[in-house]
Short mmCIF file of N, CA, C and O in Angstrom, two decimals:
data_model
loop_
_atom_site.label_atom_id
_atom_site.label_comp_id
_atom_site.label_asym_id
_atom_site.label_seq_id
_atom_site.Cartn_x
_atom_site.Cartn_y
_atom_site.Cartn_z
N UNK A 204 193.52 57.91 155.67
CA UNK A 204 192.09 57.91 155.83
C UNK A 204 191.64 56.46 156.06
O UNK A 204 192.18 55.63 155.33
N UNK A 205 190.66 55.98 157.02
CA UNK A 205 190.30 54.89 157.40
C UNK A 205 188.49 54.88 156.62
O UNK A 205 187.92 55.93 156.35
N UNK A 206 188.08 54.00 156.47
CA UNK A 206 187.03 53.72 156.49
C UNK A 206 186.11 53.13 157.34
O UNK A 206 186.02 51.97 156.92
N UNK A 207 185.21 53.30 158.51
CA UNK A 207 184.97 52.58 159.48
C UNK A 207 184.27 51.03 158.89
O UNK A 207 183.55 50.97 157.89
N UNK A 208 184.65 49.81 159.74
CA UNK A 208 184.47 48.71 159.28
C UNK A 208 182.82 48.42 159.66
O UNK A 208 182.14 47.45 159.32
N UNK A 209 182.36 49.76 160.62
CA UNK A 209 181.01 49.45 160.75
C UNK A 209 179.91 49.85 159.73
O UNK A 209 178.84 49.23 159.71
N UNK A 210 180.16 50.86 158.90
CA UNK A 210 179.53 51.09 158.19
C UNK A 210 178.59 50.15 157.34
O UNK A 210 178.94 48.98 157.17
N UNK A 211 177.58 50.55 156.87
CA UNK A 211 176.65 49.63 156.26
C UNK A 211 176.00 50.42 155.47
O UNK A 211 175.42 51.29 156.12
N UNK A 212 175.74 50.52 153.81
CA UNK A 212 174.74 50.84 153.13
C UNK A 212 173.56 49.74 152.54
O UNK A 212 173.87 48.55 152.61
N UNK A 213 172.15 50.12 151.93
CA UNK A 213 171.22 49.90 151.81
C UNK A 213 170.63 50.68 151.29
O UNK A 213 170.85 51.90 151.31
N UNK A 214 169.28 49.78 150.41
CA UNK A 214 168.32 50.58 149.66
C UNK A 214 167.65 51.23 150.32
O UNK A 214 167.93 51.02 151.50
N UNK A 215 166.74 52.08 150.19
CA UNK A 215 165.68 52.24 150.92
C UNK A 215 164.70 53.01 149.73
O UNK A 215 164.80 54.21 149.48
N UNK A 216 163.69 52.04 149.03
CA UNK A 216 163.06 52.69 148.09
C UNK A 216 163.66 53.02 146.57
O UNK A 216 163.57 52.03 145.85
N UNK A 217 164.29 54.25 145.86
CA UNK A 217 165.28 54.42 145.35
C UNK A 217 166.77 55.68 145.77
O UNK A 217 167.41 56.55 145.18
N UNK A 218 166.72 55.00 147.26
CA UNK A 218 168.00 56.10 147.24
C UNK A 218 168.83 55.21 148.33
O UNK A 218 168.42 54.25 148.99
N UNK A 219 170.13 55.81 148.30
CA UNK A 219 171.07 54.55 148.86
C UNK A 219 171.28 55.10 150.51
O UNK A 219 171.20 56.31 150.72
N UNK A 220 171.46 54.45 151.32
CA UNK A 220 171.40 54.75 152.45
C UNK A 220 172.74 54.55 153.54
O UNK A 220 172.81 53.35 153.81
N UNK A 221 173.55 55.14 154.07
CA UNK A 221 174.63 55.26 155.03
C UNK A 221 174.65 55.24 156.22
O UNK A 221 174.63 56.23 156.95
N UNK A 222 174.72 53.57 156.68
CA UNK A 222 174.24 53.72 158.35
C UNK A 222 175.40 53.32 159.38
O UNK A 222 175.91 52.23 159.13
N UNK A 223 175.84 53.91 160.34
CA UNK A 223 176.90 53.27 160.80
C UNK A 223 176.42 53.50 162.43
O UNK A 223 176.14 54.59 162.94
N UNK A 224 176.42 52.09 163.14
CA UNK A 224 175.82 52.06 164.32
C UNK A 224 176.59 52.65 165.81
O UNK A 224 176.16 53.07 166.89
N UNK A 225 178.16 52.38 165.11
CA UNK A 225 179.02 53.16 166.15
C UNK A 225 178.81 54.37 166.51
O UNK A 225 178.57 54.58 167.70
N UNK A 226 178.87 55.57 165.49
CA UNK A 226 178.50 56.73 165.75
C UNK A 226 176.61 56.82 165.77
O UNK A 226 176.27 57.92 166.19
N UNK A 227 176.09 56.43 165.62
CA UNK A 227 174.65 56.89 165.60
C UNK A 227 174.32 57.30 164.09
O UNK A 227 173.11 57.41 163.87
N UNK A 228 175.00 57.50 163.21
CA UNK A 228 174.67 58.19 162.05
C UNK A 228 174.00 57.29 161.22
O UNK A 228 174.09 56.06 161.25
N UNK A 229 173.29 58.01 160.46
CA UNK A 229 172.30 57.52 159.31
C UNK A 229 172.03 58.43 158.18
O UNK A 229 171.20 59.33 158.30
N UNK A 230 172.82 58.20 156.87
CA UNK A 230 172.18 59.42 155.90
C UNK A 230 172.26 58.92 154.42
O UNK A 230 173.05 58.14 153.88
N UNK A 231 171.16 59.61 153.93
CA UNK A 231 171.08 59.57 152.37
C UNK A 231 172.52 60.00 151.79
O UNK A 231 173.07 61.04 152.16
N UNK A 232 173.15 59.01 150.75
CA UNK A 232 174.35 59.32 149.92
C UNK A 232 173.81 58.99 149.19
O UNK A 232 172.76 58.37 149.00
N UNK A 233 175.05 59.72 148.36
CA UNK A 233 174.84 60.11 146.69
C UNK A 233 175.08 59.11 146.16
O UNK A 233 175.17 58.04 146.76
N UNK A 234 175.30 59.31 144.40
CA UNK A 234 176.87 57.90 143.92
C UNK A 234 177.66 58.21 143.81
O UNK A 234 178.42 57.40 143.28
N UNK A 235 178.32 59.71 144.22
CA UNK A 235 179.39 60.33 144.61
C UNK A 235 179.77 59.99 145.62
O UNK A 235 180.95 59.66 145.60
N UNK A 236 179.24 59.90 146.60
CA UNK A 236 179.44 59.82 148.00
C UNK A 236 180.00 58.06 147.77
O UNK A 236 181.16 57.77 148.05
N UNK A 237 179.34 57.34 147.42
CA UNK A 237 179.61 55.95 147.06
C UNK A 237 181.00 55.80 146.24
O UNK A 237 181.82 54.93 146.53
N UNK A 238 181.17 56.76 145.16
CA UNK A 238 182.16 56.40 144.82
C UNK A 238 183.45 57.07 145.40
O UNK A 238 184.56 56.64 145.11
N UNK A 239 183.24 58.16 146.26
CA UNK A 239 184.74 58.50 147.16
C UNK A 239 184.78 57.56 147.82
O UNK A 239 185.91 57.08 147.96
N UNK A 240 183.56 56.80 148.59
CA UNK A 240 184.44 55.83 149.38
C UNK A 240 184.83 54.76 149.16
O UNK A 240 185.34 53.99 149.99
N UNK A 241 184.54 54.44 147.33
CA UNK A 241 185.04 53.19 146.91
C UNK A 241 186.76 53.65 146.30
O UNK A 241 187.60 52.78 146.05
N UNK A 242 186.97 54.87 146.18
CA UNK A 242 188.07 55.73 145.62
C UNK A 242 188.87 55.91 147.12
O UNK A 242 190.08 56.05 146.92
N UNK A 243 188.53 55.95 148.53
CA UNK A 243 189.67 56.10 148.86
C UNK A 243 189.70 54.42 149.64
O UNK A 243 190.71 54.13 150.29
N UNK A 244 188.79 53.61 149.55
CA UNK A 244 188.89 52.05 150.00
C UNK A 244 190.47 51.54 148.59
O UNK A 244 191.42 50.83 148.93
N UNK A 245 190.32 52.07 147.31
CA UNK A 245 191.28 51.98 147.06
C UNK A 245 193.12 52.87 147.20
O UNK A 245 194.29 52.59 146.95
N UNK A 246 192.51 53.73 147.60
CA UNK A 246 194.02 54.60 147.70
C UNK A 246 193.22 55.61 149.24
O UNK A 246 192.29 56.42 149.17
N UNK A 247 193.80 55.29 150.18
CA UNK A 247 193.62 56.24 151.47
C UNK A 247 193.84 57.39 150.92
O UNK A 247 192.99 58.10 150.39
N UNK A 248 195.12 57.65 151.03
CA UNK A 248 196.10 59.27 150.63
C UNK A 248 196.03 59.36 149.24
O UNK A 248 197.08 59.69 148.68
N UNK A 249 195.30 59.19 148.71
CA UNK A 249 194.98 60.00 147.56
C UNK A 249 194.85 61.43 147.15
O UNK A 249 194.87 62.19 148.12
N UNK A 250 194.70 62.15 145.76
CA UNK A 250 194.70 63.13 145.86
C UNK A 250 193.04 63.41 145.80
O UNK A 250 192.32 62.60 145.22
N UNK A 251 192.51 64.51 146.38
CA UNK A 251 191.08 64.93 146.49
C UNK A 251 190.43 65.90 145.79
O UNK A 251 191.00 66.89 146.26
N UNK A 252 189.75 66.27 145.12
CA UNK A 252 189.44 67.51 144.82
C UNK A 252 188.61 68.30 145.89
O UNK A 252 188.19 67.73 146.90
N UNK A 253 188.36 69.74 145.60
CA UNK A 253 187.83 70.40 146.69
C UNK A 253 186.45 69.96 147.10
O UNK A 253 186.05 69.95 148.27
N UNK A 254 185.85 69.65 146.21
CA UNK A 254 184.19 68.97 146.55
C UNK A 254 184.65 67.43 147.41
O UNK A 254 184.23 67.01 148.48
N UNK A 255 185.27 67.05 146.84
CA UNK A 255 185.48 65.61 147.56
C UNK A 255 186.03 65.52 149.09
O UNK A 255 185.75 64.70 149.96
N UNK A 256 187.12 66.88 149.14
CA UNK A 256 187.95 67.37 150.85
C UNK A 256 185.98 67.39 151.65
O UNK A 256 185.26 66.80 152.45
N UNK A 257 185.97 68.46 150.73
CA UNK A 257 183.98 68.46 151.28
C UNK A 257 183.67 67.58 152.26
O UNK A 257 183.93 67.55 153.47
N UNK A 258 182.92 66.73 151.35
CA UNK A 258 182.36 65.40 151.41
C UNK A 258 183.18 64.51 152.45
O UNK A 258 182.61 63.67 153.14
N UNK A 259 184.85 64.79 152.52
CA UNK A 259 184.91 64.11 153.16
C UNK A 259 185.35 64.65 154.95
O UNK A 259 185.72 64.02 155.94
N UNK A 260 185.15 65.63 154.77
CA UNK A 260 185.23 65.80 156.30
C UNK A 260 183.95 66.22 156.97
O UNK A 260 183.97 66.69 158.10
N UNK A 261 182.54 65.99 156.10
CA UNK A 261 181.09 65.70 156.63
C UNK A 261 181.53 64.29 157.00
O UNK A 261 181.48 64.00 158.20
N UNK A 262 181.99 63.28 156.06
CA UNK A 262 182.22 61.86 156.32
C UNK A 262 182.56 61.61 157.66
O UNK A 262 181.93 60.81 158.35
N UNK A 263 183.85 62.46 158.17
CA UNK A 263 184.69 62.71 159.20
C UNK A 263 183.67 62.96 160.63
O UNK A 263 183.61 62.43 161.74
N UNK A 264 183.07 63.83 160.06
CA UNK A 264 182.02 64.43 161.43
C UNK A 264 181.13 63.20 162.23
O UNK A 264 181.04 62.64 163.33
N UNK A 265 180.47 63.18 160.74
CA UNK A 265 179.43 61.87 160.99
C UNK A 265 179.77 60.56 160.94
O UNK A 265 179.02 59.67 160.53
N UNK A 266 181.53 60.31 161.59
CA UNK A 266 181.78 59.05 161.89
C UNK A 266 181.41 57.99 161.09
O UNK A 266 180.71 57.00 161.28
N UNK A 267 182.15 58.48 160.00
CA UNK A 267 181.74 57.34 158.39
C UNK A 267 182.97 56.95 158.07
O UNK A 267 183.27 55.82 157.68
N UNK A 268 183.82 58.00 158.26
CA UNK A 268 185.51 57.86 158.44
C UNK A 268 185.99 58.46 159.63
O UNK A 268 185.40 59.11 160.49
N UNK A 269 187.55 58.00 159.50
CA UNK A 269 188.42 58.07 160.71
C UNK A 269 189.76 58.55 160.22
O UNK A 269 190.32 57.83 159.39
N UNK A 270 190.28 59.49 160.54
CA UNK A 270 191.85 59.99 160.03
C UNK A 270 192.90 58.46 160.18
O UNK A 270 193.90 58.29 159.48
N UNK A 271 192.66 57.96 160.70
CA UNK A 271 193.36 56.68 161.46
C UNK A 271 192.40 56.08 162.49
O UNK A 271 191.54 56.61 163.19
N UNK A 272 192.95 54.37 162.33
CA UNK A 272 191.59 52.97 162.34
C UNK A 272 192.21 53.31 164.57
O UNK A 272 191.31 52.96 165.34
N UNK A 273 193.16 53.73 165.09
CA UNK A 273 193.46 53.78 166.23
C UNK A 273 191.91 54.75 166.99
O UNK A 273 191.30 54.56 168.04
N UNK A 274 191.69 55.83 165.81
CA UNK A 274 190.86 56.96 166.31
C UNK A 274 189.34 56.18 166.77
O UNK A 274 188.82 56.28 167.89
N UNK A 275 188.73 55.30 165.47
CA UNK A 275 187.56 54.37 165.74
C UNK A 275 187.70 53.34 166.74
O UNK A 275 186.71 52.95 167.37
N UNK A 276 189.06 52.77 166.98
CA UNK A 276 189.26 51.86 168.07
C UNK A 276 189.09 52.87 169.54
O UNK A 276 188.37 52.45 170.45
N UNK A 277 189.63 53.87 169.65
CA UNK A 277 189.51 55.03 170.94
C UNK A 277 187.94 54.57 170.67
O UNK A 277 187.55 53.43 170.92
N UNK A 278 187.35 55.27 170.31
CA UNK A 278 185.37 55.33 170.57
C UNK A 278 184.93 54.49 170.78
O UNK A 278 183.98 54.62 171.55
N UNK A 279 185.19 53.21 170.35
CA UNK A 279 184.68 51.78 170.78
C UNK A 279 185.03 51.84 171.82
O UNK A 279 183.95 51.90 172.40
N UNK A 280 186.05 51.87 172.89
CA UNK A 280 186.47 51.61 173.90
C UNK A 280 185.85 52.58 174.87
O UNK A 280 185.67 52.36 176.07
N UNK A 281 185.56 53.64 174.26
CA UNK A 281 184.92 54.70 175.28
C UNK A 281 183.43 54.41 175.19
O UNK A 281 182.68 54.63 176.13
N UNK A 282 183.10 53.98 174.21
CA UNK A 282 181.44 53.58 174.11
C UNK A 282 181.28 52.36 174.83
O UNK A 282 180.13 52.04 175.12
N UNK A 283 182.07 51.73 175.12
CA UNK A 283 181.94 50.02 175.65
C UNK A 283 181.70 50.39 177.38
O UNK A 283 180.87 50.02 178.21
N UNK A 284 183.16 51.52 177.43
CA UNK A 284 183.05 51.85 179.35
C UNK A 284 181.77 52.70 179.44
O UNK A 284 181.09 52.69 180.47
N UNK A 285 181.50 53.30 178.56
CA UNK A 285 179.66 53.78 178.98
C UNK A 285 179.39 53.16 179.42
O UNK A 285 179.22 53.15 180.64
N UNK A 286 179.11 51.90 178.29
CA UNK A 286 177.95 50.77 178.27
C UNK A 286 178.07 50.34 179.72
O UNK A 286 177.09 50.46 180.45
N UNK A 287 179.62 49.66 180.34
CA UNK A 287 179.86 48.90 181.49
C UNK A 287 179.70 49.70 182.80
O UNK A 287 179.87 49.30 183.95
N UNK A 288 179.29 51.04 182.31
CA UNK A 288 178.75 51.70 183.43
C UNK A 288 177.41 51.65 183.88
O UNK A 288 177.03 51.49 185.04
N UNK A 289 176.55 51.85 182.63
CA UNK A 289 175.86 52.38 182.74
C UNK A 289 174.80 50.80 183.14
O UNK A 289 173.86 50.77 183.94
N UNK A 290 175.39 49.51 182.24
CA UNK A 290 175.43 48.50 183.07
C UNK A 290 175.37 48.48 184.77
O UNK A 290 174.34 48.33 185.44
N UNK A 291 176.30 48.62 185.13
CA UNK A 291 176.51 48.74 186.33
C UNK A 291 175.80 49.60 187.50
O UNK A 291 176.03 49.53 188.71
N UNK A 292 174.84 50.45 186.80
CA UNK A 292 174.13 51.42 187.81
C UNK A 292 172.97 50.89 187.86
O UNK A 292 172.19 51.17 188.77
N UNK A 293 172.66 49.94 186.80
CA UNK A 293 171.25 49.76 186.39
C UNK A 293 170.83 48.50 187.30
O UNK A 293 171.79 48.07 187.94
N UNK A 294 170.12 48.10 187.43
CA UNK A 294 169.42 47.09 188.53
C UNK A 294 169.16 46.26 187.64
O UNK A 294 168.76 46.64 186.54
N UNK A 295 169.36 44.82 187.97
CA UNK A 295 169.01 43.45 187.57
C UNK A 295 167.36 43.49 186.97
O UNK A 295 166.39 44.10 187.43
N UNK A 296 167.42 42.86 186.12
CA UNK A 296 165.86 43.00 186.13
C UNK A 296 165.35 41.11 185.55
O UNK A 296 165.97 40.62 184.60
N UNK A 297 164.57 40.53 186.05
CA UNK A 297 164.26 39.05 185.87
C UNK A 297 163.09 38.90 184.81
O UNK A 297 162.07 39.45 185.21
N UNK A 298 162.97 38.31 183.63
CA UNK A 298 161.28 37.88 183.12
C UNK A 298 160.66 36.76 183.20
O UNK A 298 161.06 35.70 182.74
N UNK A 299 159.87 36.91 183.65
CA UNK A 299 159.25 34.98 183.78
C UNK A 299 158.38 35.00 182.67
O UNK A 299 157.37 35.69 182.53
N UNK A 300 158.88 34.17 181.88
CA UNK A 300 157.55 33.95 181.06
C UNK A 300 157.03 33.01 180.99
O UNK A 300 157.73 32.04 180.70
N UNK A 301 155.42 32.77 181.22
CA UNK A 301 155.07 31.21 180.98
C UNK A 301 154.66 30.71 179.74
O UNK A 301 155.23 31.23 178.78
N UNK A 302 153.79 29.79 179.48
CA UNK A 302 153.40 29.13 178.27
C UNK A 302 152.03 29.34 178.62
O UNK A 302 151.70 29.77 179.72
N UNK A 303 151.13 29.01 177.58
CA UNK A 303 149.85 28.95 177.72
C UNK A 303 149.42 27.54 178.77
O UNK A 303 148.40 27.35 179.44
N UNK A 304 150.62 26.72 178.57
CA UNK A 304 150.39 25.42 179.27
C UNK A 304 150.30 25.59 180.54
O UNK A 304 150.12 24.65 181.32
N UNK A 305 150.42 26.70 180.88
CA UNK A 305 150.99 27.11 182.27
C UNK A 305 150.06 26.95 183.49
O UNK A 305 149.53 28.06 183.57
N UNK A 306 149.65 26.29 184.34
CA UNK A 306 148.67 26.90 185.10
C UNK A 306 148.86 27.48 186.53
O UNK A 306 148.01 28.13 187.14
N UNK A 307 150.15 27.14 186.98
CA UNK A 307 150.58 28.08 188.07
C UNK A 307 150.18 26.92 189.34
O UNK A 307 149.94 27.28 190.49
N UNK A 308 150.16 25.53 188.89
CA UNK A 308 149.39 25.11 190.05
C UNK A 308 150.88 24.16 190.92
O UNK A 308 150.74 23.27 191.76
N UNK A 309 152.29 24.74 190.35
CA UNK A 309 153.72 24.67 191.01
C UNK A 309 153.64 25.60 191.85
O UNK A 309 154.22 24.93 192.71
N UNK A 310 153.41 26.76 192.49
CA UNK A 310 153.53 27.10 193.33
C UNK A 310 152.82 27.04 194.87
O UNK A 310 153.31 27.69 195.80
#
């Protein structure tokens, strides 16, 4: 079991928050949820109980974990050739910005 290195929690108010930007996901966890993933950050292949298999193949879905760190490296690489596509279709775009100092009297 991998843990993705993107992951990020946070407060928000009083409840803890699970955001990981690779997959898109964002969700309220528990301190369960906190502590499987401080329980398998120490032992991957550990043993699980049935609530925890649970928990962790929602984890799985919502790209919080990875069966193996090769699987999160695949999606980066497929999310990147989006990007360099989608780059690529898109048209240049220029901003001029001036200053208030500006008066335009260079052209």
């Amino acid at each position: 079991m991998y843990i993705s290195k993107y992951n990020t929690m946070f407060n928000v108010q009083d409840k803890m928050v699970l955001f990981n930007p690779l997959s898109g996901a964002i969700d309220a966890i528990t301190v369960e949820g906190v502590e499987l993933l401080e329980k398998i950050k120490q032992n991957p292949t550990g043993n699980f109980t049935h609530d925890e298999k649970q928990l962790i193949d929602l984890m799985l879905e919502r790209g919080y974990l990875y069966k193996k760190e090769e699987d999160q490296t695949k999606i980066l690489k497929e999310t990147y050739e989006c990007f360099l596509q989608e780059r690529k279709n898109t048209p240049m775009n220029f901003i001029l910005s001036l200053t208030y100092a500006c008066n335009l009297r260079c052209v």
